[in-house]
XYZ file of N, CA and C in Angstrom:
771
model
N 82.050 141.103 328.007
C 82.176 142.224 328.175
C 83.867 142.043 329.248
N 83.266 141.993 329.743
C 84.310 140.772 330.641
C 85.464 139.789 330.752
N 84.779 139.168 329.538
C 86.220 138.772 328.707
C 86.619 139.510 327.963
N 85.922 140.447 327.196
C 86.778 140.984 326.494
C 87.962 141.736 326.916
N 87.551 142.019 328.199
C 88.704 143.101 329.357
C 89.827 142.054 329.774
N 89.556 141.083 330.385
C 90.825 139.648 330.668
C 91.330 139.496 329.291
N 90.770 139.118 328.087
C 91.555 139.122 326.930
C 92.505 139.979 326.593
N 91.958 141.630 326.967
C 92.809 143.136 326.685
C 93.739 142.603 327.852
N 93.977 142.788 328.944
C 94.511 142.248 329.628
C 95.452 140.980 329.547
N 95.082 140.154 329.106
C 96.164 138.664 329.143
C 96.860 139.067 327.644
N 96.338 140.195 326.704
C 97.502 140.534 325.589
C 98.290 141.100 325.786
N 98.031 142.053 327.002
C 99.267 143.353 327.239
C 100.196 142.715 328.208
N 99.313 141.952 329.196
C 100.609 140.907 329.739
C 101.479 140.573 329.234
N 101.143 139.817 328.322
C 102.367 138.757 327.466
C 102.952 140.194 326.760
N 102.355 141.268 325.824
C 103.327 141.885 325.519
C 104.260 142.552 326.108
N 104.393 142.985 327.258
C 105.135 143.326 328.000
C 106.364 142.813 328.777
N 105.816 141.495 329.272
C 106.420 140.209 329.122
C 107.190 139.720 327.761
N 107.104 139.660 326.735
C 107.798 139.581 326.049
C 108.819 140.756 325.567
N 108.072 141.239 325.725
C 109.368 142.796 325.640
C 110.634 142.990 326.876
N 110.385 142.645 327.974
C 110.980 141.978 328.953
C 111.813 140.473 329.032
N 111.364 140.631 328.451
C 112.245 139.081 327.874
C 113.443 138.976 326.844
N 112.621 139.556 325.714
C 113.689 139.963 324.935
C 115.185 140.994 325.091
N 114.354 142.011 325.813
C 115.404 142.845 326.306
C 116.577 142.067 327.371
N 116.134 141.175 328.022
C 117.165 139.653 329.359
C 117.776 139.182 328.029
N 117.117 138.790 326.786
C 118.319 137.995 326.160
C 119.479 139.150 325.232
N 119.037 140.663 324.956
C 119.444 141.211 324.091
C 120.816 141.942 325.256
N 120.753 141.842 326.575
C 121.539 141.978 327.398
C 122.482 140.975 327.461
N 121.612 139.586 327.749
C 122.684 138.427 328.026
C 123.601 138.067 326.451
N 123.311 138.653 325.617
C 124.238 138.349 324.363
C 125.341 139.046 324.086
N 125.263 140.696 324.562
C 126.100 141.296 324.184
C 127.757 141.384 324.486
N 127.433 140.445 325.292
C 128.997 139.533 326.003
C 129.573 138.226 324.660
N 128.655 138.062 324.154
C 128.917 137.003 323.322
C 129.262 136.955 322.035
N 130.431 136.091 321.428
C 130.530 136.083 319.907
C 129.969 135.634 318.959
N 129.699 136.424 317.847
C 130.831 137.387 317.190
C 130.388 138.751 317.756
N 130.853 139.967 317.298
C 130.852 141.141 317.197
C 129.191 141.648 316.837
N 129.780 141.646 315.311
C 129.144 141.868 314.116
C 129.030 143.193 314.222
N 130.409 143.956 314.309
C 130.976 145.619 313.934
C 130.376 146.106 312.681
N 130.632 145.611 311.613
C 130.029 145.560 310.081
C 128.803 146.232 310.249
N 127.391 145.435 310.683
C 126.036 145.058 310.882
C 126.085 147.096 311.871
N 126.822 147.012 312.749
C 125.942 147.816 313.837
C 126.219 149.462 312.748
N 127.533 149.101 311.786
C 127.497 150.589 311.632
C 126.413 151.006 310.708
N 126.162 149.487 309.772
C 125.514 149.691 308.609
C 123.984 149.965 309.246
N 123.719 149.618 310.180
C 122.348 149.688 310.915
C 122.385 151.785 311.603
N 123.593 152.082 311.597
C 123.599 153.540 312.506
C 123.669 154.183 310.837
N 124.046 153.744 309.733
C 123.409 154.572 308.299
C 122.290 154.474 308.249
N 121.489 153.485 308.356
C 120.218 153.818 308.339
C 119.119 154.199 308.934
N 120.127 154.067 310.775
C 118.988 155.038 311.576
C 119.380 156.172 311.012
N 120.216 156.880 311.144
C 120.882 157.814 311.464
C 121.039 159.120 310.191
N 121.593 158.668 309.183
C 121.460 159.705 308.012
C 120.443 159.442 307.088
N 119.536 158.520 307.429
C 118.231 158.075 306.486
C 117.397 159.336 307.317
N 117.222 159.420 308.443
C 116.629 159.867 308.898
C 117.078 161.833 309.811
N 117.958 162.190 308.858
C 118.666 163.170 309.612
C 117.538 164.244 309.317
N 117.587 164.417 307.823
C 116.647 165.023 307.467
C 115.246 165.601 308.649
N 114.708 164.521 308.762
C 113.429 164.799 309.581
C 113.857 165.305 310.629
N 114.831 164.550 311.602
C 114.704 164.896 312.744
C 115.873 166.827 313.073
N 116.053 166.635 311.967
C 116.666 168.684 312.070
C 115.463 169.574 311.446
N 114.619 168.543 309.927
C 113.552 169.612 309.946
C 112.584 169.790 311.489
N 112.590 169.205 311.436
C 111.077 169.399 312.780
C 111.968 170.196 314.467
N 113.427 169.861 314.496
C 114.243 170.460 315.500
C 114.386 172.329 315.617
N 114.415 172.394 313.646
C 114.414 174.211 313.857
C 113.171 174.850 313.735
N 111.971 174.656 313.451
C 110.537 174.740 313.027
C 110.198 174.840 314.726
N 110.786 173.510 315.574
C 109.888 173.785 317.427
C 110.700 174.794 318.152
N 112.125 174.794 317.712
C 113.109 176.354 318.214
C 112.365 177.241 317.875
N 111.810 177.189 316.520
C 111.641 179.002 316.107
C 109.925 179.000 316.521
N 108.868 178.166 316.321
C 107.892 178.182 317.490
C 108.022 178.721 318.717
N 109.248 178.026 319.638
C 109.515 178.121 320.972
C 109.687 179.669 320.915
N 110.420 179.865 319.971
C 110.915 181.517 320.214
C 110.182 182.291 319.892
N 109.073 182.420 318.667
C 108.043 183.036 318.814
C 106.717 183.180 319.724
N 106.068 181.795 320.453
C 104.950 181.797 321.162
C 105.573 182.613 322.474
N 106.567 182.099 323.240
C 107.664 183.027 324.412
C 108.020 184.181 324.245
N 108.533 184.638 322.944
C 109.188 186.039 322.628
C 107.534 187.162 322.609
N 106.423 186.412 322.270
C 105.280 187.498 322.200
C 104.433 187.442 323.455
N 104.648 186.197 324.151
C 104.242 185.962 326.208
C 104.981 186.521 326.866
N 106.350 186.552 326.533
C 107.302 187.414 327.388
C 107.423 188.996 327.362
N 107.093 189.363 326.421
C 106.897 190.611 326.199
C 106.162 191.499 326.989
N 104.861 191.131 327.619
C 104.261 191.356 328.103
C 104.334 191.800 329.509
N 105.769 191.194 329.985
C 106.865 191.079 330.925
C 107.742 191.843 330.641
N 108.513 192.556 329.507
C 109.349 193.092 329.754
C 110.335 192.089 329.731
N 110.378 190.537 329.505
C 110.907 189.538 329.982
C 111.988 188.959 328.754
N 111.815 189.838 327.153
C 112.208 189.191 326.184
C 113.645 188.553 326.353
N 114.376 188.902 326.557
C 116.224 188.926 326.691
C 115.650 187.034 327.724
N 115.170 186.819 328.187
C 115.126 185.602 328.748
C 114.225 184.520 327.793
N 114.154 184.579 326.288
C 113.431 183.978 325.222
C 114.732 182.626 325.273
N 116.008 183.082 325.261
C 116.731 182.381 324.500
C 116.841 181.449 325.939
N 116.896 181.253 327.163
C 117.305 180.268 328.020
C 115.874 179.473 328.069
N 114.703 180.168 327.868
C 113.587 179.142 328.082
C 113.917 177.898 326.855
N 114.343 178.506 325.585
C 114.104 177.920 324.211
C 114.967 177.035 324.363
N 116.148 176.980 324.840
C 117.392 176.654 325.438
C 116.458 174.698 325.958
N 116.317 175.756 327.552
C 115.833 174.225 328.225
C 114.648 173.616 328.135
N 113.972 174.400 326.772
C 112.932 173.375 326.391
C 113.469 172.167 325.377
N 114.506 172.597 324.712
C 114.177 171.622 323.947
C 115.539 170.574 323.844
N 116.720 171.150 325.340
C 117.170 169.994 325.404
C 116.997 169.170 326.867
N 116.069 169.789 327.641
C 115.259 168.941 328.072
C 114.503 167.654 328.173
N 113.328 168.427 327.115
C 112.334 167.595 326.707
C 111.926 167.654 325.264
N 111.896 168.448 324.889
C 111.206 168.799 323.028
C 112.554 168.004 322.002
N 113.418 168.586 322.634
C 114.804 167.743 321.769
C 114.503 166.079 321.383
N 115.075 165.933 322.763
C 115.011 164.038 323.199
C 113.577 163.766 322.161
N 112.310 164.155 322.842
C 111.060 163.339 322.600
C 110.534 163.652 321.526
N 110.453 164.607 320.771
C 110.502 164.758 318.977
C 111.052 164.097 318.526
N 112.654 164.044 318.846
C 113.575 163.004 317.837
C 112.825 161.352 317.645
N 112.317 160.947 319.013
C 112.192 159.753 319.720
C 111.029 159.251 318.311
N 110.160 160.225 319.094
C 108.983 159.776 318.129
C 108.807 160.040 316.755
N 109.579 160.821 316.216
C 109.729 161.484 314.675
C 110.489 159.982 314.284
N 111.643 159.993 314.184
C 112.373 159.234 313.822
C 112.549 158.183 314.292
N 111.606 157.775 316.016
C 111.821 156.636 315.920
C 110.747 155.354 315.469
N 109.294 156.484 315.092
C 107.712 155.695 314.666
C 108.673 155.135 313.143
N 109.550 156.050 312.779
C 110.259 155.353 311.113
C 110.414 154.253 311.361
N 112.319 154.643 312.490
C 113.131 153.568 312.209
C 112.085 152.104 313.055
N 111.061 152.433 313.834
C 110.917 151.031 314.463
C 110.003 150.020 314.044
N 108.629 150.831 312.911
C 108.085 150.138 311.959
C 108.644 149.944 310.718
N 110.128 150.248 310.480
C 111.188 149.739 309.822
C 111.483 148.146 309.682
N 111.696 148.438 311.232
C 112.861 147.132 311.762
C 111.409 145.889 311.525
N 110.139 146.053 312.004
C 108.968 145.583 312.354
C 108.934 144.929 311.111
N 109.116 145.759 310.050
C 108.419 145.044 308.471
C 109.505 144.259 308.652
N 110.880 144.376 308.384
C 111.936 143.746 307.703
C 111.826 142.435 308.404
N 111.808 142.159 310.034
C 111.844 141.602 310.901
C 110.778 140.453 310.023
N 109.398 141.119 310.331
C 108.103 140.254 309.880
C 108.196 139.732 308.653
N 108.780 140.394 307.659
C 108.919 139.742 306.436
C 109.990 138.279 306.462
N 110.936 138.508 307.256
C 111.616 137.369 307.591
C 110.963 136.275 308.290
N 110.363 136.893 309.359
C 109.413 135.434 309.943
C 108.516 135.105 308.818
N 108.109 135.522 308.194
C 106.774 135.041 307.019
C 107.433 134.117 305.957
N 108.860 134.850 305.669
C 109.571 133.705 304.620
C 110.349 133.063 305.194
N 110.190 132.204 306.347
C 111.066 131.519 306.931
C 112.216 131.856 307.341
N 112.845 132.784 307.389
C 114.334 133.468 307.056
C 114.585 132.918 308.115
N 113.468 132.928 309.473
C 114.145 133.324 310.637
C 114.454 131.782 311.050
N 113.692 130.987 310.636
C 113.816 129.206 310.834
C 114.889 128.956 310.506
N 115.405 129.555 309.101
C 116.683 128.620 308.493
C 117.791 129.300 309.407
N 117.931 130.574 309.719
C 118.879 130.847 311.024
C 119.151 129.991 311.826
N 117.876 129.419 312.167
C 118.320 128.601 313.305
C 118.416 127.573 313.064
N 118.098 126.546 311.818
C 118.521 125.914 311.541
C 120.149 125.374 311.328
N 120.203 126.451 310.946
C 122.439 126.748 310.418
C 122.860 126.881 312.095
N 121.913 126.558 313.551
C 122.713 127.097 314.753
C 123.029 128.352 314.419
N 122.843 129.803 314.072
C 122.756 130.838 314.129
C 121.684 131.215 315.441
N 122.901 132.574 315.697
C 121.837 133.232 317.237
C 121.182 134.158 316.246
N 120.211 134.375 316.377
C 119.365 134.939 315.127
C 119.176 136.304 316.382
N 119.128 136.385 317.566
C 119.066 137.327 318.420
C 120.420 138.250 318.446
N 121.028 137.705 318.499
C 122.702 138.251 318.199
C 122.952 138.989 316.891
N 122.503 138.412 315.967
C 122.728 138.081 314.317
C 121.625 139.518 314.358
N 120.265 139.722 314.644
C 119.343 140.620 314.604
C 118.862 141.835 315.173
N 119.399 141.574 316.084
C 118.521 142.472 317.448
C 120.083 143.059 318.148
N 120.535 142.808 318.335
C 121.727 143.161 318.886
C 122.339 144.572 318.242
N 122.203 144.194 316.918
C 123.494 145.380 316.437
C 122.714 146.020 316.402
N 120.901 146.401 315.522
C 120.081 147.748 315.869
C 119.714 148.262 316.988
N 120.061 147.624 318.276
C 119.749 148.257 319.589
C 121.323 148.569 320.121
N 122.300 148.345 319.509
C 123.558 149.176 319.924
C 123.793 150.201 319.037
N 123.490 150.115 317.738
C 123.382 151.176 316.564
C 122.429 152.431 317.179
N 121.329 151.724 317.497
C 120.375 152.951 318.033
C 121.036 153.639 319.295
N 121.604 153.222 320.337
C 121.869 153.568 321.584
C 122.579 154.444 321.220
N 123.689 154.336 320.100
C 124.647 155.780 319.593
C 123.795 156.366 318.856
N 122.772 156.530 317.993
C 122.899 157.290 316.972
C 121.726 158.184 317.536
N 120.743 157.562 318.283
C 119.663 158.870 318.906
C 120.682 159.621 319.547
N 121.279 159.773 320.759
C 121.981 160.561 321.245
C 122.985 161.797 320.220
N 123.121 161.204 319.497
C 123.609 161.976 318.118
C 122.799 162.753 317.666
N 121.401 161.946 317.153
C 120.543 162.788 316.461
C 120.112 163.992 317.302
N 119.727 163.429 318.567
C 119.466 164.425 319.696
C 120.147 165.834 319.364
N 121.382 165.674 319.420
C 122.709 166.542 319.882
C 122.677 167.689 318.704
N 122.676 167.266 317.784
C 122.350 167.965 316.215
C 120.936 168.715 315.975
N 119.884 168.113 316.254
C 118.834 168.636 316.783
C 118.967 169.820 317.653
N 118.936 169.406 318.454
C 119.234 170.678 320.008
C 119.799 171.753 319.219
N 121.245 171.138 318.615
C 121.888 173.002 318.130
C 120.421 173.670 316.945
N 120.493 172.711 316.137
C 119.577 172.958 314.931
C 118.769 173.999 315.475
N 117.839 173.556 316.621
C 116.583 174.427 317.364
C 116.949 175.435 317.593
N 117.893 175.660 318.295
C 118.988 176.880 319.791
C 118.697 177.397 318.151
N 119.498 177.211 317.066
C 119.706 178.177 316.143
C 118.793 178.780 315.649
N 117.636 177.722 315.314
C 116.455 178.557 314.525
C 115.650 179.415 315.417
N 115.718 179.416 316.792
C 115.110 180.093 318.131
C 115.811 181.410 317.940
N 116.712 181.541 317.990
C 117.492 182.452 317.891
C 117.725 183.470 316.823
N 117.430 182.903 315.449
C 116.753 183.746 314.289
C 115.537 184.193 314.519
N 115.075 183.973 315.232
C 113.120 184.260 315.016
C 113.758 185.058 316.546
N 113.997 184.865 317.320
C 113.934 186.131 318.188
C 114.989 187.547 317.853
N 116.007 187.107 317.375
C 116.894 187.801 316.769
C 115.710 189.073 315.521
N 115.780 188.282 314.739
C 115.022 189.062 313.369
C 113.309 189.614 313.938
N 112.288 188.411 314.350
C 111.012 188.845 314.607
C 110.954 189.734 315.890
N 111.958 189.813 317.111
C 111.070 190.013 318.584
C 112.695 191.307 318.632
N 113.501 191.301 317.821
C 114.400 192.434 317.977
C 115.434 192.268 318.737
N 115.479 190.972 319.495
C 116.893 190.486 320.676
C 118.032 190.478 320.420
N 118.707 191.490 321.041
C 119.988 191.453 320.581
C 120.945 190.195 320.748
N 121.765 189.668 319.755
C 122.373 188.313 318.940
C 122.738 188.165 320.521
N 123.943 188.904 320.878
C 124.679 188.687 322.076
C 124.024 189.114 323.043
N 123.222 189.382 323.713
C 122.302 189.146 324.879
C 122.016 187.566 324.718
N 121.139 187.582 323.648
C 120.250 186.232 323.627
C 121.393 185.357 323.962
N 122.094 185.064 323.496
C 123.299 183.595 323.675
C 123.832 183.816 325.023
N 124.348 184.905 325.099
C 125.193 185.114 326.322
C 123.701 184.978 327.569
N 122.639 185.338 327.692
C 121.370 184.588 328.664
C 121.661 183.193 328.607
N 120.939 183.014 327.376
C 121.358 180.947 327.207
C 122.447 180.246 327.562
N 123.272 180.930 327.637
C 124.573 180.084 328.122
C 125.066 180.807 329.806
N 124.067 181.315 330.273
C 124.519 181.827 331.414
C 123.428 180.760 332.456
N 122.275 180.819 331.729
C 121.415 179.738 332.700
C 120.709 178.797 332.679
N 121.690 178.051 331.139
C 122.179 176.594 330.517
C 122.866 176.057 331.424
N 123.052 175.047 332.131
C 124.381 174.295 332.476
C 123.977 172.878 331.848
N 125.623 172.219 332.490
C 125.920 170.972 331.970
C 124.585 169.973 332.277
N 123.761 170.116 333.430
C 122.960 168.792 333.588
C 122.108 169.054 332.619
N 121.665 170.273 331.971
C 120.168 169.848 331.139
C 120.982 169.103 329.977
N 121.806 169.589 329.525
C 121.945 168.722 328.361
C 122.146 166.901 328.621
N 122.917 167.058 329.612
C 123.145 165.185 330.386
C 121.340 164.955 330.633
N 120.810 165.723 330.908
C 119.106 164.549 330.589
C 118.404 164.657 329.645
N 118.600 165.611 328.686
C 118.431 165.124 327.327
C 118.804 163.956 326.609
N 120.163 163.536 326.929
C 120.990 162.735 326.178
C 120.739 161.422 326.531
N 120.733 161.511 328.188
C 120.192 160.565 328.882
C 118.979 159.966 328.692
N 117.579 161.286 328.351
C 116.706 160.621 328.164
C 116.893 159.986 326.604
N 117.618 159.996 325.515
C 117.349 159.610 323.784
C 118.354 158.325 324.163
N 119.150 158.275 324.613
C 119.793 157.102 325.069
C 118.731 155.901 325.541
N 117.760 155.906 326.098
C 116.728 155.331 326.825
C 116.279 154.891 325.477
N 115.724 156.222 325.300
C 114.193 155.916 323.922
C 115.387 154.896 322.576
N 116.285 155.645 322.242
C 116.776 154.721 321.435
C 116.699 153.023 321.476
N 117.262 152.555 323.134
C 116.654 151.121 323.406
C 114.748 150.740 323.208
N 114.644 151.708 323.839
C 113.539 151.065 324.241
C 112.514 151.157 322.590
N 112.782 151.685 321.996
C 112.157 152.099 320.245
C 112.885 151.392 319.443
N 114.100 150.292 319.454
C 114.373 150.011 319.139
C 113.683 148.284 319.267
N 114.128 147.949 320.565
C 113.268 146.651 321.335
C 111.785 146.516 320.521
N 111.074 147.409 321.027
C 109.409 147.548 320.420
C 109.542 147.113 318.926
N 110.341 147.981 318.063
C 110.275 146.902 316.716
C 110.583 145.828 317.118
N 111.512 145.263 317.683
C 112.055 144.142 317.349
C 111.200 143.105 317.723
N 110.776 142.867 318.800
C 109.443 142.219 318.807
C 108.436 142.271 318.536
N 108.110 143.530 317.752
C 106.800 143.554 317.019
C 106.555 142.702 315.656
N 108.083 142.581 315.412
C 108.508 141.922 314.163
C 108.866 140.224 314.101
N 109.295 140.094 315.199
C 109.440 138.688 315.618
C 108.345 138.065 316.327
N 106.994 138.570 316.878
C 105.786 138.037 317.001
C 104.922 138.123 316.370
N 105.220 139.156 315.145
C 104.155 138.852 314.311
C 103.376 137.737 313.715
N 102.083 137.622 313.480
C 101.681 136.549 312.988
C 100.263 136.767 311.902
N 99.947 136.009 311.071
C 98.905 136.183 310.516
C 99.187 136.243 308.732
N 100.566 135.958 308.651
C 100.976 136.489 306.982
C 101.416 138.035 307.321
N 101.275 138.197 305.607
C 101.667 139.684 305.316
C 100.109 140.332 306.145
N 99.021 140.207 306.323
C 97.768 140.764 307.112
C 98.058 141.239 308.127
N 98.561 140.238 309.246
C 99.053 140.253 310.311
C 100.821 141.326 310.623
N 101.427 141.030 309.654
C 102.364 142.585 309.667
C 102.461 143.564 309.173
N 101.101 143.239 308.538
C 100.843 144.761 308.742
C 99.873 145.972 309.543
N 99.438 145.152 310.828
C 99.063 144.845 311.734
C 100.102 145.467 313.192
N 100.952 144.579 312.846
C 101.666 145.127 313.670
C 102.686 145.833 313.301
N 103.125 146.218 312.315
C 103.795 147.591 312.002
C 102.882 148.778 312.532
N 101.917 148.505 312.066
C 101.106 150.177 313.062
C 101.070 149.615 313.903
N 100.814 149.015 315.307
C 100.650 149.091 316.346
C 102.346 149.333 317.121
N 103.341 149.311 315.912
C 104.313 149.712 316.586
C 104.734 151.161 316.808
N 103.876 151.575 315.975
C 104.008 153.155 315.408
C 103.457 154.021 316.919
N 102.275 153.317 317.102
C 101.510 153.713 318.120
C 102.149 153.234 320.098
N 103.263 152.236 319.898
C 103.846 151.503 321.235
C 104.759 152.751 321.071
N 105.355 152.981 320.092
C 106.654 153.785 320.623
C 106.390 155.321 320.842
N 105.244 155.567 320.268
C 104.830 157.051 320.911
C 104.488 156.855 321.942
N 103.641 155.827 322.347
C 102.813 156.132 323.405
C 104.270 155.827 324.771
N 105.190 154.916 324.729
C 106.314 154.331 325.331
C 107.258 155.758 325.163
N 107.918 156.377 324.694
C 108.267 157.553 324.705
C 107.499 158.069 325.782
N 106.139 158.505 325.358
C 105.562 159.645 326.400
C 105.646 159.209 327.725
N 104.952 157.935 328.407
C 104.845 157.608 329.303
C 106.228 157.389 330.292
N 107.247 157.102 329.524
C 108.884 156.630 329.789
C 109.508 158.041 329.946
N 109.000 159.521 329.485
C 109.324 160.341 329.355
C 109.249 161.249 330.312
N 108.042 160.566 331.102
C 107.441 161.846 332.744
C 108.361 161.043 333.749
N 108.530 159.564 333.566
C 109.018 158.552 334.859
C 110.631 159.093 334.434
N 111.343 158.991 333.363
C 113.025 159.436 332.991
C 113.109 161.491 333.682
N 111.902 161.790 333.047
C 112.352 162.971 334.014
C 112.116 163.416 335.633
N 111.186 162.808 335.864
C 111.187 162.407 337.578
C 112.837 161.791 338.107
N 113.140 161.384 337.640
C 113.750 160.556 338.122
C 115.411 161.294 337.544
N 115.662 162.292 336.913
C 116.718 163.213 336.819
C 116.712 164.017 337.538
N 114.932 164.795 337.909
C 115.106 165.651 339.420
C 115.802 165.122 340.341
N 115.270 163.761 340.441
C 115.931 163.264 341.471
C 117.378 163.171 341.565
N 117.851 162.981 340.501
C 119.273 162.465 340.613
C 120.019 163.926 340.775
N 119.884 164.967 339.843
C 120.653 166.434 340.119
C 119.997 167.456 340.689
N 119.378 166.728 341.524
C 118.576 168.373 342.216
C 118.377 167.791 343.302
């Protein structure tokens, strides 16, 4: 039992250390040529456009559920007018960036792990090394930069759709006045609420991509090991987003309040 715990601890330390080293290599290679602008655009299309449907569908139904649940419960206190601010603050500060990161991030990161792991198994990465190509700059940096741009954009669109879904439920299901809903929302919601969610989404984008890249580049055991790495990526992304969300929330509370 003790040997098993020690082995698990060693593997956990090695994994966190490996992700940290990869992060350092990515930061170092950001300033090195070439820039691979075309690859960044391609990765943005793969991450953003192909994931847009998932992000927007999740956002609109999340906003609708929030409005439905909060409207029913706040009606007990005669405070249905404040359904709008409640939905807006929940979406902008927490649910928008977190749900986008978990749903889209799991899809994106597992795809990255599968792609890079396949290149590792088929020795394509070794071929790049033999040709003198900086594979970190070529394979990892464009994905990280694309994620840093795509995830905030997806979060912004998801927030907007979620607020609209909440407004539709509040107006047509709970009988809240349309103009009162939006006036109350814009009165109570401040730019820092919006910036908090965007800041989280930027961090989540980098975290998700680095986890996917590291698990792909460190996979072993052939195709069977690649399957394990892809499955582990989904778990790592979900847990990483949830855990880091707490610390980011504490950080932004200290920063803005």
